[in-house]
Short mmCIF file of C-alpha atoms in Angstrom, two decimals:
data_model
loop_
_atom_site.label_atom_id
_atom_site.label_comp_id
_atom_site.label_asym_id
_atom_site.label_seq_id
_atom_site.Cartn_x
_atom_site.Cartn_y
_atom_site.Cartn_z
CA UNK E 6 -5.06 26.28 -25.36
CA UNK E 7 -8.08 26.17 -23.32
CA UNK E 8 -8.94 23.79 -20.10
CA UNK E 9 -11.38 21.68 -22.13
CA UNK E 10 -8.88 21.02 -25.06
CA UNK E 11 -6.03 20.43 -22.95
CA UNK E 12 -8.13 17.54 -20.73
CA UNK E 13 -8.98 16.14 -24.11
CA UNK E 14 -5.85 15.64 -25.19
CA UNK E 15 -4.50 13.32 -22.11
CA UNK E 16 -4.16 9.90 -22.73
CA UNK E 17 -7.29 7.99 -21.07
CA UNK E 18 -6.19 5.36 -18.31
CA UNK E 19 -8.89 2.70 -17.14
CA UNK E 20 -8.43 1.25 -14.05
CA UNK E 21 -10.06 -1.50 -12.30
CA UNK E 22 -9.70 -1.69 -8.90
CA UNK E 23 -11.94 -3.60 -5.68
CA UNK E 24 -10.89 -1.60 -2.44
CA UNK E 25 -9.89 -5.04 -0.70
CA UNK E 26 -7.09 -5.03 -2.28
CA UNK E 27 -3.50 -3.72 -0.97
CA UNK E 28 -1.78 -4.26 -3.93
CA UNK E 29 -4.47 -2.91 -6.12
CA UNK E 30 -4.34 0.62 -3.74
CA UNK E 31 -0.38 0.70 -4.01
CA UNK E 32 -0.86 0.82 -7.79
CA UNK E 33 -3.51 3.04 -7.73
CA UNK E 34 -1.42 5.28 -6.18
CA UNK E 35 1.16 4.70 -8.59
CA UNK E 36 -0.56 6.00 -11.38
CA UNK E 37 -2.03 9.26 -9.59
CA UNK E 38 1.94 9.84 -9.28
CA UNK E 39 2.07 8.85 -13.17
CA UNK E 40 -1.14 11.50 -13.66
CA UNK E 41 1.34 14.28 -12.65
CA UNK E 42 4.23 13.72 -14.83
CA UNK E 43 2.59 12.13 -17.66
CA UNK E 44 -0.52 13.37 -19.96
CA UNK E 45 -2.56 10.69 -18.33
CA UNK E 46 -6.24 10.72 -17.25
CA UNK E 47 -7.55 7.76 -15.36
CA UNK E 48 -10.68 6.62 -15.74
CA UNK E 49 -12.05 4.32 -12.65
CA UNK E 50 -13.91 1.29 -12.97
CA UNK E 51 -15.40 -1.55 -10.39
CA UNK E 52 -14.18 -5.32 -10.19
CA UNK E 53 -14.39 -7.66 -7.00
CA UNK E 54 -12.30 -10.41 -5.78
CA UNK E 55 -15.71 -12.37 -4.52
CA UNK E 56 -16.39 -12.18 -8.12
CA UNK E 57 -13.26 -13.04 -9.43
CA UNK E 58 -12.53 -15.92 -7.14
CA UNK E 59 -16.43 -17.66 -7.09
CA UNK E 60 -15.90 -20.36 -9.87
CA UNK E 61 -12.96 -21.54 -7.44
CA UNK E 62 -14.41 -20.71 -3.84
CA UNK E 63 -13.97 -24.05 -2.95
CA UNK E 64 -10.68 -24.68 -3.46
CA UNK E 65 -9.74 -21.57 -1.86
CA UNK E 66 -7.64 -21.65 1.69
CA UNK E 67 -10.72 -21.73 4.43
CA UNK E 68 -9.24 -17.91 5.96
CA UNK E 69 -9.15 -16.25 1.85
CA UNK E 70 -12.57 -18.41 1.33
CA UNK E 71 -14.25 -16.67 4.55
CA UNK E 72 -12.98 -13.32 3.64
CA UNK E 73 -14.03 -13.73 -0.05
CA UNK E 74 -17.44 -14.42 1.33
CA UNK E 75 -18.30 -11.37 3.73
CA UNK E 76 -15.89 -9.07 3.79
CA UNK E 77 -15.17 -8.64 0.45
CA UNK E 78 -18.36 -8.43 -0.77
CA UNK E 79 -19.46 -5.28 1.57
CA UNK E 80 -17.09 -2.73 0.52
CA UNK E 81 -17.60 -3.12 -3.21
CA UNK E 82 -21.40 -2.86 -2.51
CA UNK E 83 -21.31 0.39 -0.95
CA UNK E 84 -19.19 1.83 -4.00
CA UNK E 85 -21.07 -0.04 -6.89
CA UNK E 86 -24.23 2.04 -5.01
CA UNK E 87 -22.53 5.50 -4.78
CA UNK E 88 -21.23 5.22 -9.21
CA UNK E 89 -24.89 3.76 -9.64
CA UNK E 90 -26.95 6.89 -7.85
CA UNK E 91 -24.25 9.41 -8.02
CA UNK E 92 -22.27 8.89 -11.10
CA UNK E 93 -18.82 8.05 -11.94
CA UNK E 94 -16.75 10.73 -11.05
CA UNK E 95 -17.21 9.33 -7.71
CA UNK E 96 -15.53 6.66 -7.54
CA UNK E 97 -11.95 7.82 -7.76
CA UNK E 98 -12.47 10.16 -4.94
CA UNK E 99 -14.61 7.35 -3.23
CA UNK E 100 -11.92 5.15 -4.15
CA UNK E 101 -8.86 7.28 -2.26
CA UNK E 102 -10.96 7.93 0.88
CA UNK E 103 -11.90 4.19 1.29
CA UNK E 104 -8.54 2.71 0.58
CA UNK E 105 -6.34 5.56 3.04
CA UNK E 106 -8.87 3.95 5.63
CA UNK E 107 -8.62 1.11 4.99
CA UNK E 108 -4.77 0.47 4.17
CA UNK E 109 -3.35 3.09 5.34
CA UNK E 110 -4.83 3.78 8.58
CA UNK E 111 -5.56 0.14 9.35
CA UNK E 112 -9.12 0.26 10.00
CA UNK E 113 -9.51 -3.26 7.69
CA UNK E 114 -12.65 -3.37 5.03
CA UNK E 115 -14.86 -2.81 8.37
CA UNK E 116 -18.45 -0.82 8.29
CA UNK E 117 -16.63 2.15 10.36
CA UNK E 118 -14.22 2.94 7.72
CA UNK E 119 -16.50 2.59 5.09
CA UNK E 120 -18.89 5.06 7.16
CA UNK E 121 -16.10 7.57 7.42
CA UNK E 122 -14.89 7.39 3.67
CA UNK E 123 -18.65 8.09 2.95
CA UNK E 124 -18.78 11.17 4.99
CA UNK E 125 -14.92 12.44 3.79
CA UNK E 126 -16.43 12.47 0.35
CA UNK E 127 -19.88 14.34 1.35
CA UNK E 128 -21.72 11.33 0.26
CA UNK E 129 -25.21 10.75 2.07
CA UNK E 130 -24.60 8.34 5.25
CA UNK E 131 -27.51 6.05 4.01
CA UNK E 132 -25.28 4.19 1.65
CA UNK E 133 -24.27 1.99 4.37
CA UNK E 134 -27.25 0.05 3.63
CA UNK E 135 -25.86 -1.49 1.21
CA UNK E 136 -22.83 -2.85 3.33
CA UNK E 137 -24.89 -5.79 4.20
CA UNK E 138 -27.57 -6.14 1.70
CA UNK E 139 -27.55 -10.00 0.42
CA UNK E 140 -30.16 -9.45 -2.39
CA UNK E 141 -27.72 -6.51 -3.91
CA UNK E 142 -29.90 -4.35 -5.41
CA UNK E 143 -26.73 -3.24 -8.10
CA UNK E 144 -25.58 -6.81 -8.40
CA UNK E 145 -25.85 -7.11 -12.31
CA UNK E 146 -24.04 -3.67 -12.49
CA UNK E 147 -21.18 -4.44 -10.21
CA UNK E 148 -20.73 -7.77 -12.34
CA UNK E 149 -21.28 -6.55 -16.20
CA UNK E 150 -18.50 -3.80 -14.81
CA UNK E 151 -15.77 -6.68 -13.46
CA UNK E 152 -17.09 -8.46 -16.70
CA UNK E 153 -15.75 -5.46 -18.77
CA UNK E 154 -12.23 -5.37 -17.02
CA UNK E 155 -11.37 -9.14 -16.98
CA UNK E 156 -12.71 -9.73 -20.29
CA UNK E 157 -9.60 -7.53 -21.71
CA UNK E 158 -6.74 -10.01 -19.94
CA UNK E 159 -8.44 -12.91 -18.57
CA UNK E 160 -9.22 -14.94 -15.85
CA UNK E 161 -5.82 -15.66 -14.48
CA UNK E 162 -5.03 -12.43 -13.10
CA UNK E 163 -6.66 -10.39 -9.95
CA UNK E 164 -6.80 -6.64 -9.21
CA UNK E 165 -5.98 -3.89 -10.39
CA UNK E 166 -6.98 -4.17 -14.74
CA UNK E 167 -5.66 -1.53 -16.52
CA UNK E 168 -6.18 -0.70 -19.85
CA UNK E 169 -4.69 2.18 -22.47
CA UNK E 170 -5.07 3.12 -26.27
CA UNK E 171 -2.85 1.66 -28.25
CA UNK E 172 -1.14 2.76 -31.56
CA UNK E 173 -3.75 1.04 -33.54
CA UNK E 174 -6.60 1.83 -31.85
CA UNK E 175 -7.05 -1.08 -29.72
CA UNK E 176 -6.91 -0.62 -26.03
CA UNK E 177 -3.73 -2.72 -24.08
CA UNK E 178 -5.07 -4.26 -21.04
CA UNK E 179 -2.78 -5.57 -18.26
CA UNK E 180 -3.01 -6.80 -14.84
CA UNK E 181 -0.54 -4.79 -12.00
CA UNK E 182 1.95 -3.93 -11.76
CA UNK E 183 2.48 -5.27 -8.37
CA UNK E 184 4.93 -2.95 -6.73
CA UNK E 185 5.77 -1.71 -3.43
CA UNK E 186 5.86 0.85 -2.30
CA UNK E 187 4.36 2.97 -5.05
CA UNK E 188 7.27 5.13 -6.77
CA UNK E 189 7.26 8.22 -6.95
CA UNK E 190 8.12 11.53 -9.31
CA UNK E 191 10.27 10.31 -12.34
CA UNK E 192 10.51 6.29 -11.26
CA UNK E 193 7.17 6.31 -10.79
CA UNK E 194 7.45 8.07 -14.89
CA UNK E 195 10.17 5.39 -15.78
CA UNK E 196 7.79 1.97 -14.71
CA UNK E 197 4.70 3.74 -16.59
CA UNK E 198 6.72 4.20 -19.42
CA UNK E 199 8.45 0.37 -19.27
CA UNK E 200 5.15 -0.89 -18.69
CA UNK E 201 3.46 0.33 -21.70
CA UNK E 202 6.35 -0.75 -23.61
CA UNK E 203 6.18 -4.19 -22.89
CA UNK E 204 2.30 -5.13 -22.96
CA UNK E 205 2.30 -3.20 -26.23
CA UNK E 206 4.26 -5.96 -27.74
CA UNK E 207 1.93 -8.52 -29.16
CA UNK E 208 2.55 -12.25 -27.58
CA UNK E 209 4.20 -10.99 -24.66
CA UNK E 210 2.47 -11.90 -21.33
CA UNK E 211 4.61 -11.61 -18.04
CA UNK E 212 7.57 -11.23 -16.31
CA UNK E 213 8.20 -11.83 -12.51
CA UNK E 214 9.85 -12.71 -9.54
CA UNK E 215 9.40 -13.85 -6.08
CA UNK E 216 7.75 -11.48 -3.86
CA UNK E 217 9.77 -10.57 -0.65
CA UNK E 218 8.06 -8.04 0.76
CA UNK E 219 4.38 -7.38 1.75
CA UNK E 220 2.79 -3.89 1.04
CA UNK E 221 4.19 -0.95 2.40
CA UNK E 222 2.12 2.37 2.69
CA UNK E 223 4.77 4.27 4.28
CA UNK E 224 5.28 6.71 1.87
CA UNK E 225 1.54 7.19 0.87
#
């Protein structure tokens, strides 16, 4: 069987992810592992918190409210430019060089990390224009692409969306899973293969418990 046919056969994997977001990388992470033992392709997408969270801004804790209103913004800019002048296939790569930055290494959502993920990736430095740019030039383009994830599970839910074929053609969209750290080789296998089985059933929504831990990157 050739290369081509082969990629065609995997089993497309949209993801929606903002770079913010801790949990969002841990998962993301996740289903790279899942891409190895699984005939998976993922497919990355844009959303943003700022987004997400404006029709509630004000009711938001003032420290989440202030970082909703700079800092989230100016990561998601830079990476809504790079898919809009230099296509798609960016972003995933985009995606892991920005988040080891800024999770991993600790550098935070600042301008120097996102300056170093840009040159890591061989993307021109000049992006970083659009770290600060108020008037976003890709504004519409960043929001029709959130518009596109949330629209498939709703509004109560936050980052990562992701969203497979199902049996009857229909894509299953679900929020998470929030898990830490990200598993690995055949558990990381097992919760891809438990998660599909349970937001494939129709009418079923969630299942959770208290989270005692915060994110751990250790093994990433």
């Amino acid at each position: 069987m050739s290369e081509t046919a082969t990629t065609s056969a995997k089993t497309p994997v949209d993801f929606w992810f903002d770079p913010l977001c801790p949990w969002a990388w841990m998962t993301s992470r996740w289903v790279l592992e899942v891409e190895k033992v699984r005939d998976i392709e993922v497919r990355w997408h844009i959303m943003s918190l700022a987004v997400l969270n404006e029709p509630k801004i004000d009711e938001l804790p003032e420290e989440y409210r202030e970082l909703l209103e700079t800092k989230a913004w100016q990561p998601i800019r830079v990476v809504t430019a790079a898919w809009q002048k230099h296509g798609s296939d960016i972003l995933g790569p985009l995606y892991t060089a920005l988040g080891t930055r800024i999770h991993n290494e600790g550098q935070g959502p600042s301008r120097d990390a996102v300056v170093g993920a840009l040159a890591d990736v061989g993307l021109p430095a000049d992006l970083i224009e659009y770290f600060d740019q108020k008037d976003f030039e890709f504004d519409a383009e960043l929001r029709a692409s959130h518009k596109e994830g949330i629209d498939k599970v709703g509004q109560d839910v936050g980052t990562p969306v992701i969203a497979v074929p199902g049996d009857d053609g229909e894509q299953i969209a679900f929020f998470g899973p929030v898990v830490t750290p990200a598993p690995k080789g055949e558990e990381a296998a097992r919760l891809w293969d438990g998660t599909l089985a349970v937001a494939s059933v129709p009418g079923f929504y969630e299942i959770k418990r208290t989270r005692t831990k915060g994110p751990d990157f250790s093994n990433l």
